[in-house]
Amino acid sequence: YSYCSNSPVIYKDPTGHLEYNVTTDDKGNKSGEWHITKGDTLSSISKETGASVEQLAKLNNIKNKDKIYAGDKIKIPELSNIKTYEQAKKEEGNKEWNYQGNEGSGPNSNKCNVFANEMNKRAGNKEFPKTMPEHNLLTKAYREYKDAPLLADDLAKVKQKDMPGYKIKDKALIGDTVVWGDSKTNEGKHVTIQGPSGKQINAGSKAGVIERPKGFVEKSYDQLRVLHPNDKWDMKIIKIIILLISILIFTYLVKIIY
């Protein structure tokens, strides 16, 4: 990482593809950069980042969507999940995340759930719920730590209605929150932020915040749940659709009555 005073100038993933320049284009939009490597296509980049092929082509003035070249860089729209990854990379190596007591398991508990929640919060996404009475989650952690976000075990069991602002999915994009544990019992054990090429960023017990290679977390846990933050434009579209449906229903009822 390179810093100018206390303001980050560039965030770089030394083992992956993504690099973030904290600058804006002439329209005021921030974006990251994807370093194209052999085998990359707009389609494969789209599947990792969540940006559509059309978005990538338009943002980078690519006329032929089937032709991109290794060694080049392309801009990536700053989607909600990309912002979360950007925030997580800024914390890499920070050992303040080593231990905490908010999980009710003593001073040796990892901050995995707190870390994931905080990175989403800093990215402008909705915070995780803190309690879910209908699930009877009245644990010691919540009695003593009112501000603790849901634990890994709770996040493994949440339903869509419990997670406003997130889509519960099976496959993770970069920056999505991934819940890990035992698939046989659906018991959650760990929470990470998805990185490029299947890497996982998490708050560890010794190294602090670290980005693990693909397969590292999978050695101990199964993927149970993926939480994808809704983009603001996505929520606006949903609200517009709800408004239009409401207008149509109202118009229909008026016709029936009169």
PDB file of C-alpha atoms in Angstrom:
ATOM      1  CA  TYR A   1       0.000   0.000   0.000  1.00  0.00           C
ATOM      2  CA  SER A   2       1.088   3.533  -0.647  1.00  0.00           C
ATOM      3  CA  TYR A   3      -0.110   6.390   1.535  1.00  0.00           C
ATOM      4  CA  CYS A   4       0.030  10.158   1.336  1.00  0.00           C
ATOM      5  CA  SER A   5      -0.264  11.458   4.899  1.00  0.00           C
ATOM      6  CA  ASN A   6      -3.255   9.537   6.228  1.00  0.00           C
ATOM      7  CA  SER A   7      -5.129   9.402   2.935  1.00  0.00           C
ATOM      8  CA  PRO A   8      -4.743   6.228   0.897  1.00  0.00           C
ATOM      9  CA  VAL A   9      -3.622   6.874  -2.675  1.00  0.00           C
ATOM     10  CA  ILE A  10      -3.819   3.339  -3.974  1.00  0.00           C
ATOM     11  CA  TYR A  11      -5.018  -0.011  -2.683  1.00  0.00           C
ATOM     12  CA  LYS A  12      -3.316  -2.953  -4.354  1.00  0.00           C
ATOM     13  CA  ASP A  13      -3.856  -6.695  -4.090  1.00  0.00           C
ATOM     14  CA  PRO A  14      -0.303  -8.051  -4.530  1.00  0.00           C
ATOM     15  CA  THR A  15      -1.507 -11.616  -5.100  1.00  0.00           C
ATOM     16  CA  GLY A  16      -4.640 -10.936  -7.118  1.00  0.00           C
ATOM     17  CA  HIS A  17      -6.097  -8.861  -9.891  1.00  0.00           C
ATOM     18  CA  LEU A  18      -7.627  -5.810  -8.298  1.00  0.00           C
ATOM     19  CA  GLU A  19      -6.135  -2.398  -7.780  1.00  0.00           C
ATOM     20  CA  TYR A  20      -8.031   0.636  -6.507  1.00  0.00           C
ATOM     21  CA  ASN A  21      -7.092   4.197  -7.336  1.00  0.00           C
ATOM     22  CA  VAL A  22      -8.979   6.634  -5.132  1.00  0.00           C
ATOM     23  CA  THR A  23      -9.697   9.077  -7.917  1.00  0.00           C
ATOM     24  CA  THR A  24     -12.822  10.024  -9.811  1.00  0.00           C
ATOM     25  CA  ASP A  25     -13.507  10.243 -13.510  1.00  0.00           C
ATOM     26  CA  ASP A  26     -14.947  13.339 -15.205  1.00  0.00           C
ATOM     27  CA  LYS A  27     -18.438  12.270 -14.081  1.00  0.00           C
ATOM     28  CA  GLY A  28     -17.386  11.837 -10.452  1.00  0.00           C
ATOM     29  CA  ASN A  29     -17.588   8.042 -10.509  1.00  0.00           C
ATOM     30  CA  LYS A  30     -15.010   6.019  -8.586  1.00  0.00           C
ATOM     31  CA  SER A  31     -13.804   2.733  -9.982  1.00  0.00           C
ATOM     32  CA  GLY A  32     -11.182   0.071  -9.447  1.00  0.00           C
ATOM     33  CA  GLU A  33      -8.962  -1.533 -12.037  1.00  0.00           C
ATOM     34  CA  TRP A  34      -8.741  -5.166 -13.045  1.00  0.00           C
ATOM     35  CA  HIS A  35      -5.354  -6.415 -14.211  1.00  0.00           C
ATOM     36  CA  ILE A  36      -6.068  -8.736 -17.119  1.00  0.00           C
ATOM     37  CA  THR A  37      -4.190 -12.034 -17.018  1.00  0.00           C
ATOM     38  CA  LYS A  38      -4.079 -14.919 -19.477  1.00  0.00           C
ATOM     39  CA  GLY A  39      -7.449 -16.635 -19.691  1.00  0.00           C
ATOM     40  CA  ASP A  40      -9.488 -13.650 -18.526  1.00  0.00           C
ATOM     41  CA  THR A  41     -12.577 -12.703 -20.509  1.00  0.00           C
ATOM     42  CA  LEU A  42     -15.186 -10.018 -19.877  1.00  0.00           C
ATOM     43  CA  SER A  43     -17.534 -12.847 -18.981  1.00  0.00           C
ATOM     44  CA  SER A  44     -15.171 -14.350 -16.375  1.00  0.00           C
ATOM     45  CA  ILE A  45     -14.461 -10.907 -14.887  1.00  0.00           C
ATOM     46  CA  SER A  46     -18.210 -10.270 -14.763  1.00  0.00           C
ATOM     47  CA  LYS A  47     -18.792 -13.509 -12.856  1.00  0.00           C
ATOM     48  CA  GLU A  48     -16.239 -12.529 -10.206  1.00  0.00           C
ATOM     49  CA  THR A  49     -17.116  -8.868  -9.754  1.00  0.00           C
ATOM     50  CA  GLY A  50     -20.858  -8.727 -10.445  1.00  0.00           C
ATOM     51  CA  ALA A  51     -20.437  -6.035 -13.108  1.00  0.00           C
ATOM     52  CA  SER A  52     -22.216  -7.058 -16.312  1.00  0.00           C
ATOM     53  CA  VAL A  53     -20.324  -7.610 -19.557  1.00  0.00           C
ATOM     54  CA  GLU A  54     -22.208  -4.635 -20.981  1.00  0.00           C
ATOM     55  CA  GLN A  55     -21.164  -2.414 -18.051  1.00  0.00           C
ATOM     56  CA  LEU A  56     -17.519  -3.411 -18.436  1.00  0.00           C
ATOM     57  CA  ALA A  57     -17.539  -2.898 -22.194  1.00  0.00           C
ATOM     58  CA  LYS A  58     -19.227   0.505 -21.942  1.00  0.00           C
ATOM     59  CA  LEU A  59     -17.029   1.759 -19.089  1.00  0.00           C
ATOM     60  CA  ASN A  60     -13.862   0.786 -20.968  1.00  0.00           C
ATOM     61  CA  ASN A  61     -14.994   1.663 -24.516  1.00  0.00           C
ATOM     62  CA  ILE A  62     -14.491  -1.949 -25.628  1.00  0.00           C
ATOM     63  CA  LYS A  63     -15.993  -2.454 -29.075  1.00  0.00           C
ATOM     64  CA  ASN A  64     -15.331  -6.186 -29.401  1.00  0.00           C
ATOM     65  CA  LYS A  65     -16.416  -7.888 -26.183  1.00  0.00           C
ATOM     66  CA  ASP A  66     -14.535 -11.055 -27.143  1.00  0.00           C
ATOM     67  CA  LYS A  67     -11.148  -9.334 -27.323  1.00  0.00           C
ATOM     68  CA  ILE A  68      -9.240  -8.217 -24.247  1.00  0.00           C
ATOM     69  CA  TYR A  69      -5.509  -8.623 -23.764  1.00  0.00           C
ATOM     70  CA  ALA A  70      -3.338  -9.941 -20.933  1.00  0.00           C
ATOM     71  CA  GLY A  71      -1.282  -7.150 -19.373  1.00  0.00           C
ATOM     72  CA  ASP A  72      -3.939  -4.500 -19.940  1.00  0.00           C
ATOM     73  CA  LYS A  73      -6.075  -2.947 -17.201  1.00  0.00           C
ATOM     74  CA  ILE A  74      -9.795  -2.292 -17.322  1.00  0.00           C
ATOM     75  CA  LYS A  75     -11.945  -0.218 -14.972  1.00  0.00           C
ATOM     76  CA  ILE A  76     -14.432  -1.936 -12.682  1.00  0.00           C
ATOM     77  CA  PRO A  77     -17.613  -0.121 -11.575  1.00  0.00           C
ATOM     78  CA  GLU A  78     -17.573   0.575  -7.838  1.00  0.00           C
ATOM     79  CA  LEU A  79     -20.459  -1.700  -6.906  1.00  0.00           C
ATOM     80  CA  SER A  80     -21.498  -2.237  -3.282  1.00  0.00           C
ATOM     81  CA  ASN A  81     -19.645  -5.552  -3.036  1.00  0.00           C
ATOM     82  CA  ILE A  82     -16.500  -4.082  -4.654  1.00  0.00           C
ATOM     83  CA  LYS A  83     -16.554  -1.275  -2.082  1.00  0.00           C
ATOM     84  CA  THR A  84     -16.658  -3.871   0.705  1.00  0.00           C
ATOM     85  CA  TYR A  85     -13.601  -5.647  -0.698  1.00  0.00           C
ATOM     86  CA  GLU A  86     -11.807  -2.306  -0.990  1.00  0.00           C
ATOM     87  CA  GLN A  87     -12.465  -1.580   2.689  1.00  0.00           C
ATOM     88  CA  ALA A  88     -11.316  -5.061   3.742  1.00  0.00           C
ATOM     89  CA  LYS A  89      -8.040  -4.762   1.790  1.00  0.00           C
ATOM     90  CA  LYS A  90      -7.281  -1.500   3.576  1.00  0.00           C
ATOM     91  CA  GLU A  91      -7.326  -3.396   6.888  1.00  0.00           C
ATOM     92  CA  GLU A  92      -4.990  -6.204   5.792  1.00  0.00           C
ATOM     93  CA  GLY A  93      -2.283  -6.741   8.430  1.00  0.00           C
ATOM     94  CA  ASN A  94      -4.187  -4.791  11.088  1.00  0.00           C
ATOM     95  CA  LYS A  95      -3.840  -6.798  14.317  1.00  0.00           C
ATOM     96  CA  GLU A  96      -6.419  -4.773  16.184  1.00  0.00           C
ATOM     97  CA  TRP A  97      -8.892  -7.343  14.854  1.00  0.00           C
ATOM     98  CA  ASN A  98      -7.086 -10.271  16.521  1.00  0.00           C
ATOM     99  CA  TYR A  99      -9.213 -10.818  19.604  1.00  0.00           C
ATOM    100  CA  GLN A 100     -12.431  -9.590  21.124  1.00  0.00           C
ATOM    101  CA  GLY A 101     -15.126 -10.657  23.552  1.00  0.00           C
ATOM    102  CA  ASN A 102     -18.220  -9.723  21.562  1.00  0.00           C
ATOM    103  CA  GLU A 103     -18.891 -13.310  20.594  1.00  0.00           C
ATOM    104  CA  GLY A 104     -19.366 -14.498  24.167  1.00  0.00           C
ATOM    105  CA  SER A 105     -16.536 -17.044  23.902  1.00  0.00           C
ATOM    106  CA  GLY A 106     -13.904 -15.266  25.950  1.00  0.00           C
ATOM    107  CA  PRO A 107     -10.911 -13.139  24.943  1.00  0.00           C
ATOM    108  CA  ASN A 108      -9.649 -15.625  22.329  1.00  0.00           C
ATOM    109  CA  SER A 109     -12.645 -15.257  20.024  1.00  0.00           C
ATOM    110  CA  ASN A 110     -11.926 -14.015  16.507  1.00  0.00           C
ATOM    111  CA  LYS A 111     -13.582 -10.862  15.273  1.00  0.00           C
ATOM    112  CA  CYS A 112     -14.739 -12.509  12.043  1.00  0.00           C
ATOM    113  CA  ASN A 113     -18.395 -11.475  12.291  1.00  0.00           C
ATOM    114  CA  VAL A 114     -17.574  -8.016  13.659  1.00  0.00           C
ATOM    115  CA  PHE A 115     -14.981  -7.481  10.901  1.00  0.00           C
ATOM    116  CA  ALA A 116     -17.342  -8.463   8.074  1.00  0.00           C
ATOM    117  CA  ASN A 117     -20.095  -6.281   9.489  1.00  0.00           C
ATOM    118  CA  GLU A 118     -17.766  -3.288   9.884  1.00  0.00           C
ATOM    119  CA  MET A 119     -16.367  -3.591   6.333  1.00  0.00           C
ATOM    120  CA  ASN A 120     -19.880  -3.636   4.890  1.00  0.00           C
ATOM    121  CA  LYS A 121     -20.821  -0.683   7.078  1.00  0.00           C
ATOM    122  CA  ARG A 122     -17.786   1.336   5.926  1.00  0.00           C
ATOM    123  CA  ALA A 123     -18.690   0.542   2.322  1.00  0.00           C
ATOM    124  CA  GLY A 124     -22.084   2.140   2.864  1.00  0.00           C
ATOM    125  CA  ASN A 125     -23.982  -1.148   3.102  1.00  0.00           C
ATOM    126  CA  LYS A 126     -26.556  -2.006   5.728  1.00  0.00           C
ATOM    127  CA  GLU A 127     -25.302  -3.334   9.074  1.00  0.00           C
ATOM    128  CA  PHE A 128     -26.013  -6.938  10.036  1.00  0.00           C
ATOM    129  CA  PRO A 129     -28.904  -7.459  12.487  1.00  0.00           C
ATOM    130  CA  LYS A 130     -27.902  -7.557  16.138  1.00  0.00           C
ATOM    131  CA  THR A 131     -30.679  -9.758  17.521  1.00  0.00           C
ATOM    132  CA  MET A 132     -33.419 -11.900  16.063  1.00  0.00           C
ATOM    133  CA  PRO A 133     -35.935 -12.659  18.868  1.00  0.00           C
ATOM    134  CA  GLU A 134     -37.920 -15.037  16.648  1.00  0.00           C
ATOM    135  CA  HIS A 135     -34.837 -17.274  16.532  1.00  0.00           C
ATOM    136  CA  ASN A 136     -34.404 -17.185  20.315  1.00  0.00           C
ATOM    137  CA  LEU A 137     -30.901 -15.791  20.008  1.00  0.00           C
ATOM    138  CA  LEU A 138     -30.800 -14.520  23.574  1.00  0.00           C
ATOM    139  CA  THR A 139     -27.253 -15.657  24.173  1.00  0.00           C
ATOM    140  CA  LYS A 140     -24.810 -14.361  26.750  1.00  0.00           C
ATOM    141  CA  ALA A 141     -23.122 -12.378  23.973  1.00  0.00           C
ATOM    142  CA  TYR A 142     -26.233 -10.321  23.324  1.00  0.00           C
ATOM    143  CA  ARG A 143     -27.035  -9.792  26.990  1.00  0.00           C
ATOM    144  CA  GLU A 144     -23.563  -8.400  27.605  1.00  0.00           C
ATOM    145  CA  TYR A 145     -22.759  -6.809  24.243  1.00  0.00           C
ATOM    146  CA  LYS A 146     -25.802  -5.065  22.834  1.00  0.00           C
ATOM    147  CA  ASP A 147     -23.971  -3.845  19.716  1.00  0.00           C
ATOM    148  CA  ALA A 148     -22.601  -7.237  18.622  1.00  0.00           C
ATOM    149  CA  PRO A 149     -23.696  -8.244  15.102  1.00  0.00           C
ATOM    150  CA  LEU A 150     -24.997 -11.742  14.466  1.00  0.00           C
ATOM    151  CA  LEU A 151     -22.534 -14.564  15.096  1.00  0.00           C
ATOM    152  CA  ALA A 152     -21.349 -16.952  12.379  1.00  0.00           C
ATOM    153  CA  ASP A 153     -23.758 -19.594  13.666  1.00  0.00           C
ATOM    154  CA  ASP A 154     -26.668 -17.141  13.495  1.00  0.00           C
ATOM    155  CA  LEU A 155     -25.689 -15.908  10.015  1.00  0.00           C
ATOM    156  CA  ALA A 156     -25.708 -19.530   8.830  1.00  0.00           C
ATOM    157  CA  LYS A 157     -29.384 -19.793   9.753  1.00  0.00           C
ATOM    158  CA  VAL A 158     -30.786 -16.395   8.739  1.00  0.00           C
ATOM    159  CA  LYS A 159     -33.542 -16.204   6.173  1.00  0.00           C
ATOM    160  CA  GLN A 160     -33.924 -13.540   3.508  1.00  0.00           C
ATOM    161  CA  LYS A 161     -36.427 -11.593   5.617  1.00  0.00           C
ATOM    162  CA  ASP A 162     -33.831 -11.373   8.398  1.00  0.00           C
ATOM    163  CA  MET A 163     -31.242  -9.651   6.181  1.00  0.00           C
ATOM    164  CA  PRO A 164     -32.651  -6.397   4.771  1.00  0.00           C
ATOM    165  CA  GLY A 165     -30.197  -4.847   2.362  1.00  0.00           C
ATOM    166  CA  TYR A 166     -28.644  -8.211   1.374  1.00  0.00           C
ATOM    167  CA  LYS A 167     -29.410 -10.991  -1.059  1.00  0.00           C
ATOM    168  CA  ILE A 168     -28.798 -14.492   0.266  1.00  0.00           C
ATOM    169  CA  LYS A 169     -27.027 -16.406  -2.505  1.00  0.00           C
ATOM    170  CA  ASP A 170     -25.168 -19.662  -3.155  1.00  0.00           C
ATOM    171  CA  LYS A 171     -22.237 -18.231  -5.115  1.00  0.00           C
ATOM    172  CA  ALA A 172     -20.033 -15.377  -3.927  1.00  0.00           C
ATOM    173  CA  LEU A 173     -18.838 -12.359  -5.874  1.00  0.00           C
ATOM    174  CA  ILE A 174     -15.783 -10.344  -4.825  1.00  0.00           C
ATOM    175  CA  GLY A 175     -16.650  -8.451  -1.640  1.00  0.00           C
ATOM    176  CA  ASP A 176     -19.568 -10.656  -0.640  1.00  0.00           C
ATOM    177  CA  THR A 177     -19.751 -11.933   2.941  1.00  0.00           C
ATOM    178  CA  VAL A 178     -19.306 -15.709   3.118  1.00  0.00           C
ATOM    179  CA  VAL A 179     -20.453 -17.793   6.088  1.00  0.00           C
ATOM    180  CA  TRP A 180     -18.573 -21.062   6.691  1.00  0.00           C
ATOM    181  CA  GLY A 181     -19.185 -24.053   8.934  1.00  0.00           C
ATOM    182  CA  ASP A 182     -20.462 -27.624   9.048  1.00  0.00           C
ATOM    183  CA  SER A 183     -22.897 -28.313   6.211  1.00  0.00           C
ATOM    184  CA  LYS A 184     -24.274 -31.437   7.944  1.00  0.00           C
ATOM    185  CA  THR A 185     -25.494 -29.504  10.968  1.00  0.00           C
ATOM    186  CA  ASN A 186     -25.693 -26.047   9.324  1.00  0.00           C
ATOM    187  CA  GLU A 187     -23.590 -24.787  12.214  1.00  0.00           C
ATOM    188  CA  GLY A 188     -21.709 -21.601  11.352  1.00  0.00           C
ATOM    189  CA  LYS A 189     -18.075 -21.317  12.440  1.00  0.00           C
ATOM    190  CA  HIS A 190     -16.433 -18.526  10.452  1.00  0.00           C
ATOM    191  CA  VAL A 191     -17.184 -15.410   8.368  1.00  0.00           C
ATOM    192  CA  THR A 192     -15.008 -14.019   5.547  1.00  0.00           C
ATOM    193  CA  ILE A 193     -15.037 -11.445   2.751  1.00  0.00           C
ATOM    194  CA  GLN A 194     -14.659 -12.946  -0.731  1.00  0.00           C
ATOM    195  CA  GLY A 195     -11.537 -11.888  -2.636  1.00  0.00           C
ATOM    196  CA  PRO A 196     -10.410 -12.365  -6.259  1.00  0.00           C
ATOM    197  CA  SER A 197      -9.958 -15.917  -7.596  1.00  0.00           C
ATOM    198  CA  GLY A 198     -11.616 -17.517  -4.570  1.00  0.00           C
ATOM    199  CA  LYS A 199      -9.369 -15.904  -1.940  1.00  0.00           C
ATOM    200  CA  GLN A 200     -10.908 -15.043   1.441  1.00  0.00           C
ATOM    201  CA  ILE A 201     -10.148 -12.061   3.708  1.00  0.00           C
ATOM    202  CA  ASN A 202     -10.829 -12.599   7.386  1.00  0.00           C
ATOM    203  CA  ALA A 203      -9.914 -11.426  10.858  1.00  0.00           C
ATOM    204  CA  GLY A 204      -7.614 -14.132  12.214  1.00  0.00           C
ATOM    205  CA  SER A 205      -6.587 -14.972  15.749  1.00  0.00           C
ATOM    206  CA  LYS A 206      -2.849 -14.409  15.238  1.00  0.00           C
ATOM    207  CA  ALA A 207      -2.144 -12.632  11.960  1.00  0.00           C
ATOM    208  CA  GLY A 208      -4.914 -10.056  12.289  1.00  0.00           C
ATOM    209  CA  VAL A 209      -6.620  -9.316   8.973  1.00  0.00           C
ATOM    210  CA  ILE A 210      -5.244 -11.589   6.262  1.00  0.00           C
ATOM    211  CA  GLU A 211      -6.223 -12.668   2.745  1.00  0.00           C
ATOM    212  CA  ARG A 212      -6.078 -16.458   2.492  1.00  0.00           C
ATOM    213  CA  PRO A 213      -5.538 -18.327  -0.800  1.00  0.00           C
ATOM    214  CA  LYS A 214      -8.380 -20.270  -2.414  1.00  0.00           C
ATOM    215  CA  GLY A 215      -8.909 -23.585  -0.652  1.00  0.00           C
ATOM    216  CA  PHE A 216      -7.458 -22.520   2.691  1.00  0.00           C
ATOM    217  CA  VAL A 217     -10.777 -21.984   4.478  1.00  0.00           C
ATOM    218  CA  GLU A 218     -12.327 -24.911   2.596  1.00  0.00           C
ATOM    219  CA  LYS A 219      -9.889 -27.276   4.307  1.00  0.00           C
ATOM    220  CA  SER A 220     -11.731 -26.765   7.589  1.00  0.00           C
ATOM    221  CA  TYR A 221     -15.228 -25.581   6.653  1.00  0.00           C
ATOM    222  CA  ASP A 222     -18.002 -25.826   4.087  1.00  0.00           C
ATOM    223  CA  GLN A 223     -19.598 -22.743   2.525  1.00  0.00           C
ATOM    224  CA  LEU A 224     -23.029 -22.316   4.096  1.00  0.00           C
ATOM    225  CA  ARG A 225     -24.287 -18.899   3.050  1.00  0.00           C
ATOM    226  CA  VAL A 226     -23.368 -15.919   0.864  1.00  0.00           C
ATOM    227  CA  LEU A 227     -24.600 -12.418   1.731  1.00  0.00           C
ATOM    228  CA  HIS A 228     -24.511 -10.028  -1.228  1.00  0.00           C
ATOM    229  CA  PRO A 229     -25.092  -6.322  -0.466  1.00  0.00           C
ATOM    230  CA  ASN A 230     -27.812  -4.759  -2.579  1.00  0.00           C
ATOM    231  CA  ASP A 231     -26.609  -1.909  -4.726  1.00  0.00           C
ATOM    232  CA  LYS A 232     -28.363   1.405  -4.169  1.00  0.00           C
ATOM    233  CA  TRP A 233     -29.568   1.514  -7.775  1.00  0.00           C
ATOM    234  CA  ASP A 234     -30.989  -1.954  -7.263  1.00  0.00           C
ATOM    235  CA  MET A 235     -33.041  -0.767  -4.303  1.00  0.00           C
ATOM    236  CA  LYS A 236     -34.253   2.272  -6.248  1.00  0.00           C
ATOM    237  CA  ILE A 237     -35.488   0.043  -9.069  1.00  0.00           C
ATOM    238  CA  ILE A 238     -37.341  -2.146  -6.560  1.00  0.00           C
ATOM    239  CA  LYS A 239     -39.000   0.916  -5.027  1.00  0.00           C
ATOM    240  CA  ILE A 240     -40.011   2.202  -8.472  1.00  0.00           C
ATOM    241  CA  ILE A 241     -41.482  -1.179  -9.395  1.00  0.00           C
ATOM    242  CA  ILE A 242     -43.439  -1.296  -6.118  1.00  0.00           C
ATOM    243  CA  LEU A 243     -44.730   2.230  -6.773  1.00  0.00           C
ATOM    244  CA  LEU A 244     -45.835   1.348 -10.320  1.00  0.00           C
ATOM    245  CA  ILE A 245     -47.580  -1.801  -9.124  1.00  0.00           C
ATOM    246  CA  SER A 246     -49.345   0.211  -6.421  1.00  0.00           C
ATOM    247  CA  ILE A 247     -50.527   2.756  -9.015  1.00  0.00           C
ATOM    248  CA  LEU A 248     -51.821  -0.019 -11.282  1.00  0.00           C
ATOM    249  CA  ILE A 249     -53.678  -1.682  -8.418  1.00  0.00           C
ATOM    250  CA  PHE A 250     -55.166   1.655  -7.347  1.00  0.00           C
ATOM    251  CA  THR A 251     -56.257   2.434 -10.926  1.00  0.00           C
ATOM    252  CA  TYR A 252     -57.814  -1.017 -11.260  1.00  0.00           C
ATOM    253  CA  LEU A 253     -59.741  -0.649  -7.994  1.00  0.00           C
ATOM    254  CA  VAL A 254     -60.998   2.814  -9.002  1.00  0.00           C
ATOM    255  CA  LYS A 255     -62.346   1.370 -12.275  1.00  0.00           C
ATOM    256  CA  ILE A 256     -64.121  -1.426 -10.418  1.00  0.00           C
ATOM    257  CA  ILE A 257     -65.685   0.887  -7.853  1.00  0.00           C
ATOM    258  CA  TYR A 258     -66.820   3.492 -10.365  1.00  0.00           C
TER     259      TYR A 258
END
